[in-house]
PDB file of C-alpha atoms in Angstrom:
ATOM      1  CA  UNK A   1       0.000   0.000   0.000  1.00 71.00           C
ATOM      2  CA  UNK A   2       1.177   3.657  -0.819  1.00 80.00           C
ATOM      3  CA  UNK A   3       0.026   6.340   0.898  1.00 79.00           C
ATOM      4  CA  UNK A   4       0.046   9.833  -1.146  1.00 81.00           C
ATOM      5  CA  UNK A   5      -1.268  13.246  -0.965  1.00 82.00           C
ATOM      6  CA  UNK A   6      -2.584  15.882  -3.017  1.00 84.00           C
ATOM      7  CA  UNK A   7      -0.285  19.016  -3.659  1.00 87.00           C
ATOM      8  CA  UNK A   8      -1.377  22.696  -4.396  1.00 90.00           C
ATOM      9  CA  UNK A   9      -0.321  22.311  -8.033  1.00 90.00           C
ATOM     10  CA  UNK A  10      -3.038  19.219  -7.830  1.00 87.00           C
ATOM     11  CA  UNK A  11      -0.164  16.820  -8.545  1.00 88.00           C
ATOM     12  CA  UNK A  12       0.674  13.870  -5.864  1.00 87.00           C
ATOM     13  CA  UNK A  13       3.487  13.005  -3.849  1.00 87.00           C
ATOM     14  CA  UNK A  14       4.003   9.450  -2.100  1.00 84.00           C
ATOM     15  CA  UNK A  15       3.994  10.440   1.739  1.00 81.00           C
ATOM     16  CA  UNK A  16       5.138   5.976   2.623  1.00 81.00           C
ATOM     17  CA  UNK A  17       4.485   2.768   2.052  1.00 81.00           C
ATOM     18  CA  UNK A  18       3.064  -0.421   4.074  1.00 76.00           C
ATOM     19  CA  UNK A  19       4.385  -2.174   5.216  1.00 73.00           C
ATOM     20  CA  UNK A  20       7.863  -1.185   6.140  1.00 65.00           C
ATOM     21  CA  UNK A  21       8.181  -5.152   7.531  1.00 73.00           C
ATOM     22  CA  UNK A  22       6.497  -8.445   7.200  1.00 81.00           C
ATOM     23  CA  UNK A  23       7.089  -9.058  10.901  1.00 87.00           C
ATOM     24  CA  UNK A  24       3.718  -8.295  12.903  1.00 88.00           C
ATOM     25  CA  UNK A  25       3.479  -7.014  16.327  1.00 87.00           C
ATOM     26  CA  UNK A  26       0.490  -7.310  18.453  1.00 88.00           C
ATOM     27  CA  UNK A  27      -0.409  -5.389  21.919  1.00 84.00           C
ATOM     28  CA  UNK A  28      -1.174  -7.273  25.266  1.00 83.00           C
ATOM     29  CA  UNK A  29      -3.274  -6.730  27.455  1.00 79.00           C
ATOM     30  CA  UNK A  30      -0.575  -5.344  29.662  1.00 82.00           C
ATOM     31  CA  UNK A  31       0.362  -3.354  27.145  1.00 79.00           C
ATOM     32  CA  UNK A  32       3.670  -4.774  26.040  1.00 84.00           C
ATOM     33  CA  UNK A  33       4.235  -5.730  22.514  1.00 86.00           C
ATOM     34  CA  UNK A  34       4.470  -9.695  21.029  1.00 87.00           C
ATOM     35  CA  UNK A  35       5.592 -10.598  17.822  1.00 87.00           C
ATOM     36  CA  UNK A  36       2.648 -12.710  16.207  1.00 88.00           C
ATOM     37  CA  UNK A  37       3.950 -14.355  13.089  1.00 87.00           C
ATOM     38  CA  UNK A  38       4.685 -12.885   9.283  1.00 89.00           C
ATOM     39  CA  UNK A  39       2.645 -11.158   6.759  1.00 88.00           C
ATOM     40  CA  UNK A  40       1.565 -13.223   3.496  1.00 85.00           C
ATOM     41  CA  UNK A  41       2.706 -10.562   0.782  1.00 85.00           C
ATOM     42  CA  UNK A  42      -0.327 -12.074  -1.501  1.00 82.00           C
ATOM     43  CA  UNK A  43      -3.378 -11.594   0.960  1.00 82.00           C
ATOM     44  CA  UNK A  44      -2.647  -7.914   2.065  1.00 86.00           C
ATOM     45  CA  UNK A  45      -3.864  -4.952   1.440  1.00 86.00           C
ATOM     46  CA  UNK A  46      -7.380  -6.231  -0.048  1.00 86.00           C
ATOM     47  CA  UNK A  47      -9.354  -3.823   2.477  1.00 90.00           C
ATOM     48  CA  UNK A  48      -8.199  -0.581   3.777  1.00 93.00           C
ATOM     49  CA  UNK A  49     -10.047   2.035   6.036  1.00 95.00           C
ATOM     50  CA  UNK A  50      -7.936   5.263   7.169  1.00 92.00           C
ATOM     51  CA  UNK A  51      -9.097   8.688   9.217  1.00 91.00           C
ATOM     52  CA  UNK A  52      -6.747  11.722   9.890  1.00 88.00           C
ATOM     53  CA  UNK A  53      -3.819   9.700  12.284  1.00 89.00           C
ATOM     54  CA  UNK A  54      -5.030   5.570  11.473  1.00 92.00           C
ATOM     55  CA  UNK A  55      -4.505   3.249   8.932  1.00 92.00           C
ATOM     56  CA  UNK A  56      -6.416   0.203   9.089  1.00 94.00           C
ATOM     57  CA  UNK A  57      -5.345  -2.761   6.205  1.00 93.00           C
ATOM     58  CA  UNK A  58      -6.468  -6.225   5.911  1.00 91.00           C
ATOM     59  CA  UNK A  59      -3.717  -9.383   5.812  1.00 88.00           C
ATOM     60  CA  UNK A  60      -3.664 -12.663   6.488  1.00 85.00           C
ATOM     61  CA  UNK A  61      -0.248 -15.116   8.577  1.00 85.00           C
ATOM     62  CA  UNK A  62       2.022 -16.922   7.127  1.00 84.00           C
ATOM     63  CA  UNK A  63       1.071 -20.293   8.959  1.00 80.00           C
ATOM     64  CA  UNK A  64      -1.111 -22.686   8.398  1.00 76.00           C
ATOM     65  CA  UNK A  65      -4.661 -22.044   7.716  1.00 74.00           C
ATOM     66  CA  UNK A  66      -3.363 -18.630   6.795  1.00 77.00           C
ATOM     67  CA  UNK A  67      -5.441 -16.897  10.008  1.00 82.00           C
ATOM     68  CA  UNK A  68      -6.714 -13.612   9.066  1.00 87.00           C
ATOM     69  CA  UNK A  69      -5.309  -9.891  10.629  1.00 90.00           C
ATOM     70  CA  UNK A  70      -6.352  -6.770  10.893  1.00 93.00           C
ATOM     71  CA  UNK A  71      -2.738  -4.080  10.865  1.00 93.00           C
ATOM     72  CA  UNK A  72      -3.203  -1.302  12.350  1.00 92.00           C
ATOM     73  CA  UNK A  73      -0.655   1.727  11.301  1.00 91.00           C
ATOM     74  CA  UNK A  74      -0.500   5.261  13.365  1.00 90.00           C
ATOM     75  CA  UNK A  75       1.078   8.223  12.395  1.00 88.00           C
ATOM     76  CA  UNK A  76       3.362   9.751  14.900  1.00 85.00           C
ATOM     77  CA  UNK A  77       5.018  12.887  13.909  1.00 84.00           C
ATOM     78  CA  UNK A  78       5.599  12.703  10.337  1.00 81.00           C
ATOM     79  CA  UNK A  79       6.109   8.950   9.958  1.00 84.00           C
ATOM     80  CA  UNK A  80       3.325   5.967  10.368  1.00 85.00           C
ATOM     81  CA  UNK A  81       4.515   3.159  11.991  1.00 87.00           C
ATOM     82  CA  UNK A  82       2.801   0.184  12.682  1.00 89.00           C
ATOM     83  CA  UNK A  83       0.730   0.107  16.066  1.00 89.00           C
ATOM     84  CA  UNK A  84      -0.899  -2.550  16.483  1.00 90.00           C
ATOM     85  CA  UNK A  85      -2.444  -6.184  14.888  1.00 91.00           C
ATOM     86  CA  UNK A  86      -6.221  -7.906  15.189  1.00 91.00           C
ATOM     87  CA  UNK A  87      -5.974 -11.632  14.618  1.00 87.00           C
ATOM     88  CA  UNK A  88      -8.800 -14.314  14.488  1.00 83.00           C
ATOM     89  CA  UNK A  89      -7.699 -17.752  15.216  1.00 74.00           C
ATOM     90  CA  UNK A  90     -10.625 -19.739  15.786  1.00 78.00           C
ATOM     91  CA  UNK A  91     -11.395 -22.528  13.703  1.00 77.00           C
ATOM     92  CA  UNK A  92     -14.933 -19.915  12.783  1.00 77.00           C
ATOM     93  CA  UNK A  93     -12.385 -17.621  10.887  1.00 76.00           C
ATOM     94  CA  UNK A  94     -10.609 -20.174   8.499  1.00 72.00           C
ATOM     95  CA  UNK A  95     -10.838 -19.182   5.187  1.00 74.00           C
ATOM     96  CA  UNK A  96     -10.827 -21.046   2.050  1.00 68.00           C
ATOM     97  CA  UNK A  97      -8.982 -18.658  -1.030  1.00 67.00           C
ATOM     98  CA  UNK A  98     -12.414 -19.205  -2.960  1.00 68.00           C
ATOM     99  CA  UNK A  99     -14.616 -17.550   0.673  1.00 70.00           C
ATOM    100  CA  UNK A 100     -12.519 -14.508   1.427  1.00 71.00           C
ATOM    101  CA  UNK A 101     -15.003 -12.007   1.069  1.00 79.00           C
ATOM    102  CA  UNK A 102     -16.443 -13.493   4.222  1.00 83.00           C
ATOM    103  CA  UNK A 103     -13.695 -12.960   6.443  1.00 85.00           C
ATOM    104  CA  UNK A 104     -12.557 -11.664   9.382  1.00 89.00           C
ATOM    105  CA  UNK A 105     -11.373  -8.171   7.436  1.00 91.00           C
ATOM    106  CA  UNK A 106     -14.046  -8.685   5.080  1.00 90.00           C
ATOM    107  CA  UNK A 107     -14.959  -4.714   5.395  1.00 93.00           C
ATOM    108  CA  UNK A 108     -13.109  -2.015   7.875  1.00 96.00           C
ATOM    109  CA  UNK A 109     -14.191   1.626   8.793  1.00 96.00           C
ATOM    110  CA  UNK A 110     -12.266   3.398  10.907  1.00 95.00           C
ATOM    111  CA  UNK A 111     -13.222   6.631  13.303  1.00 93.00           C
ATOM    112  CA  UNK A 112     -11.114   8.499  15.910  1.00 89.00           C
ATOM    113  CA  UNK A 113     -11.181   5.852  18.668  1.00 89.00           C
ATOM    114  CA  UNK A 114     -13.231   3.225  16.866  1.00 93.00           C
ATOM    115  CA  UNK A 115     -12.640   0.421  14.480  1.00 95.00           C
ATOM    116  CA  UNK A 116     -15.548  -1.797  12.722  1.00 96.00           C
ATOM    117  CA  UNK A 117     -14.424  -4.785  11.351  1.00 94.00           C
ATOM    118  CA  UNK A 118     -16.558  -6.525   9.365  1.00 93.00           C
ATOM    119  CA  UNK A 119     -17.193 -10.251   9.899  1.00 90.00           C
ATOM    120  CA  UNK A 120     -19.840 -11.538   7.442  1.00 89.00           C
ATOM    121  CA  UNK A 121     -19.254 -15.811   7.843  1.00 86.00           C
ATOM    122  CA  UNK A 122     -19.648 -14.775  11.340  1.00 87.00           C
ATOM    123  CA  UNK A 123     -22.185 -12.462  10.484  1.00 90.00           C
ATOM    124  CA  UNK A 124     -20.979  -9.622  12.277  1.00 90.00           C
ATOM    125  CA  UNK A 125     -19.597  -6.881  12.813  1.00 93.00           C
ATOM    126  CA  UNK A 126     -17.033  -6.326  15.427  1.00 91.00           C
ATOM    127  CA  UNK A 127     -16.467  -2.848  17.233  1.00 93.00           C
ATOM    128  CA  UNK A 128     -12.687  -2.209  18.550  1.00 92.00           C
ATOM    129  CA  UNK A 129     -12.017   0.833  20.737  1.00 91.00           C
ATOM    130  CA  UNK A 130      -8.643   1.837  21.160  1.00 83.00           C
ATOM    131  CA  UNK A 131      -7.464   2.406  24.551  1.00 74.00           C
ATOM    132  CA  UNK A 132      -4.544   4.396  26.065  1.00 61.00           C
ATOM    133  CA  UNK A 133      -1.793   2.431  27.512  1.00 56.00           C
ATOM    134  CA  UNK A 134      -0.430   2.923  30.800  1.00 50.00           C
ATOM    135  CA  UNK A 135       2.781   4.819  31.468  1.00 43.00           C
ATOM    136  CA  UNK A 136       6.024   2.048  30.612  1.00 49.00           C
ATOM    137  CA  UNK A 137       8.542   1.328  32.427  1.00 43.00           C
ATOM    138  CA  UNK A 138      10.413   4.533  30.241  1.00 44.00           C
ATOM    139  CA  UNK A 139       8.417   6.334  31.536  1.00 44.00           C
ATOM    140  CA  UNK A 140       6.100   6.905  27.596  1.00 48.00           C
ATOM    141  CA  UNK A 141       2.361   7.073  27.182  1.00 46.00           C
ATOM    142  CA  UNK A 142       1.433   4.999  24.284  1.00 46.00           C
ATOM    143  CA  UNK A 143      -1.791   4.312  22.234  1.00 47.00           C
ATOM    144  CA  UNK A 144      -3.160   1.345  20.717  1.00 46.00           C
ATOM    145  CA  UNK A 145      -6.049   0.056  18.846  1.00 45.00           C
TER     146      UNK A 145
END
């Protein structure tokens, strides 16, 4: 994914590109990060949802059953990094190449705190609020989705 914007002269410039590495990182519930597995180059990208400081993008593992993710990228300052990853794991979420428009990622909107994620197999959709992550041990606040 490229991410570019539109100059006075109407012309566009490439601001970055997703993502910067196949290695996915996942908050917590404490709040400390965990590597969850490896991006499949072929399944990402085939959703995206964005507002002013989040970018939302669909992917799927490299493991077996290729288990569906949600990336989440934030900008902070003038770079996006990535912030955060959604996975579904259950056996409900396994998707067949021929049934991906009914997975987990099947739709994503995105608005200040909130993320929908659409789910239709499951038919649902799920809400994700982003929450603000206590003071680390250096002493940073910290945001994730």
């Amino acid at each position: 994914v490229e991410m570019h914007k539109l100059l006075d002269d109407q012309s566009w410039a490439k601001v970055t590109s997703f993502p910067t590495t196949l290695d996915v990182m996942a908050t917590k519930e404490d709040g400390s990060p965990e590597a969850i597995g490896t991006l499949l180059p072929s399944r990402f990208a085939s959703q995206v949802a964005m507002d002013l400081s989040t970018v939302v993008v669909t992917a799927a593992l490299d493991a077996p059953d290729e288990p569906p993710a949600v990336v989440i990228y934030a900008r902070l300052g003038a770079t996006w990094e990535q912030a955060d990853a959604l996975t579904c794991t259950s056996p409900s979420c396994r998707c067949p190449p021929g049934a991906r428009t009914q997975c987990f990622g099947a739709a994503l909107a995105v608005h200040e705190d909130m993320l929908a994620i659409g789910f239709p197999k499951n038919e649902s959709v799920l809400l994700y609020q982003r929450r603000l992550v206590p003071l680390g041990a250096n002493g940073e606040n910290g945001e994730n989705a």
